[in-house]
Coordinates of C-alpha atoms in Angstrom, one line a residue:
A207 CA 0.3 0.2 0.2
L208 CA 3.1 2.8 0.9
K209 CA 4.3 1.8 -2.1
R210 CA 1.6 2.1 -4.5
R211 CA 0.8 5.5 -2.7
D212 CA 4.4 6.9 -2.6
H213 CA 5.7 6.1 -5.5
G214 CA 9.3 5.1 -3.8
C215 CA 11.1 8.1 -1.4
R216 CA 9.3 10.6 -0.6
F217 CA 12.1 13.3 0.3
P218 CA 12.0 15.9 -2.4
G219 CA 13.6 15.8 -5.0
C220 CA 14.9 12.3 -4.6
S221 CA 13.6 10.0 -7.2
C222 CA 14.9 6.8 -6.2
K223 CA 12.0 3.7 -6.4
R224 CA 14.2 0.7 -5.7
F225 CA 15.1 -0.2 -2.2
V226 CA 12.9 1.8 0.1
D227 CA 12.1 1.3 4.0
A228 CA 9.2 2.8 5.1
H229 CA 9.8 5.1 8.1
H230 CA 7.4 6.0 11.0
V231 CA 6.6 9.8 10.8
Q232 CA 6.3 9.3 14.4
H233 CA 8.4 6.8 16.1
W234 CA 6.9 4.0 17.4
A235 CA 8.7 4.1 20.7
D236 CA 7.5 7.4 21.7
G237 CA 3.6 6.0 20.8
G238 CA 3.2 6.5 17.0
E239 CA 1.2 3.9 14.9
T240 CA 2.4 1.5 12.3
S241 CA -0.8 2.8 10.3
M242 CA -0.3 4.2 6.7
D243 CA -1.3 7.6 8.4
N244 CA 2.2 8.2 10.2
L245 CA 4.2 5.7 7.5
V246 CA 6.4 7.1 4.7
L247 CA 9.1 6.1 2.3
L248 CA 12.4 6.5 2.1
C249 CA 15.4 5.8 0.7
P250 CA 18.4 4.6 2.7
K251 CA 20.3 7.5 2.0
H252 CA 17.3 9.6 3.4
H253 CA 16.1 7.3 6.3
R254 CA 19.4 8.0 7.3
L255 CA 19.7 11.6 7.6
V256 CA 16.5 11.7 9.2
H257 CA 17.3 9.8 11.7
E258 CA 21.2 10.9 12.1
A259 CA 21.6 14.0 11.0
G260 CA 19.1 15.9 12.3
Y261 CA 16.4 16.1 9.4
G262 CA 12.7 16.0 10.1
V263 CA 9.7 14.7 8.0
E264 CA 6.4 15.4 9.4
M265 CA 2.9 13.8 7.7
K266 CA -0.3 16.6 7.6
A267 CA -4.0 15.9 7.5
G268 CA -4.4 14.4 4.2
R269 CA -1.0 12.8 4.2
E270 CA 0.9 15.9 3.1
V271 CA 4.2 15.1 3.6
F272 CA 6.8 17.9 4.8
F273 CA 11.0 17.6 5.2
S274 CA 13.1 20.5 7.2
L275 CA 17.0 20.8 7.3
P276 CA 18.5 20.4 11.1
N277 CA 17.6 24.0 11.7
G278 CA 14.2 23.8 11.4
K279 CA 13.8 25.4 7.7
I280 CA 11.2 23.5 5.6
I281 CA 12.5 21.9 2.1
P282 CA 10.5 22.6 -0.1
N283 CA 9.1 20.2 -2.7
G284 CA 11.0 20.4 -6.5
P285 CA 9.1 18.4 -8.9
D286 CA 8.7 15.5 -8.9
G287 CA 11.8 13.7 -11.1
R288 CA 9.8 10.1 -11.7
S289 CA 8.4 9.1 -15.0
R290 CA 4.9 7.8 -14.4
G291 CA 3.9 8.7 -18.1
N292 CA 3.4 6.1 -20.9
V293 CA 7.5 5.3 -21.4
I294 CA 6.3 4.2 -25.2
E295 CA 4.8 7.7 -26.0
I296 CA 7.8 9.0 -24.4
M297 CA 10.4 7.7 -26.6
S298 CA 8.3 8.0 -29.9
R299 CA 7.9 11.7 -29.3
N300 CA 12.0 11.8 -29.0
R301 CA 12.4 10.2 -31.9
R302 CA 10.3 12.6 -33.9
R303 CA 12.5 15.3 -32.2
G304 CA 15.7 13.4 -33.4
L305 CA 16.8 12.3 -29.6
E306 CA 18.0 8.8 -30.0
I307 CA 18.3 7.9 -25.9
D308 CA 20.1 4.8 -25.2
A309 CA 22.7 3.0 -22.8
D310 CA 25.3 5.2 -24.5
T311 CA 23.8 8.1 -24.4
A312 CA 25.1 9.7 -20.6
I313 CA 29.1 8.7 -21.6
P314 CA 31.3 11.7 -22.1
Q315 CA 32.6 11.9 -25.7
W316 CA 35.4 14.1 -24.0
Y317 CA 38.6 12.4 -23.9
G318 CA 40.5 14.9 -21.5
D319 CA 41.8 17.1 -23.6
R320 CA 42.4 20.6 -23.3
M321 CA 39.9 22.7 -24.4
D322 CA 40.0 25.5 -26.9
Y323 CA 38.3 27.9 -25.6
S324 CA 37.9 30.3 -29.3
V325 CA 36.2 27.7 -30.7
G326 CA 33.8 27.5 -27.3
V327 CA 33.1 31.8 -27.5
E328 CA 32.8 31.4 -31.3
M329 CA 29.7 28.6 -30.4
L330 CA 28.5 30.7 -27.7
L331 CA 28.3 33.8 -30.3
D332 CA 26.6 31.7 -32.5
C333 CA 23.6 31.1 -30.4
E334 CA 22.5 34.6 -30.1

């Protein structure tokens, strides 16, 4: 039920969907229930921040979750980075735009040679 509701780690900006843990918003040792209204999914990194680094988590009515920094400042919710769309449609749209994304897309084509800054400036000027 938690995986269906949260779709992965609820920490702002995190897109981790696998290997997530249920976190008691009010710890069970302090009387917190093991119920949907008191549980939120967190990845190991963010679970550790909440338990060991002083980050806070609070669940308001309607199951809206707020996270805070150790100084108490609320962390704003960013855009959801998880793709919940039709993957085949996204791939088709990318192909129509000339974008072929595959396993090698994120591999840089740079071999460590020095950058020719004059070429870089020339390219930027052409973009104007």
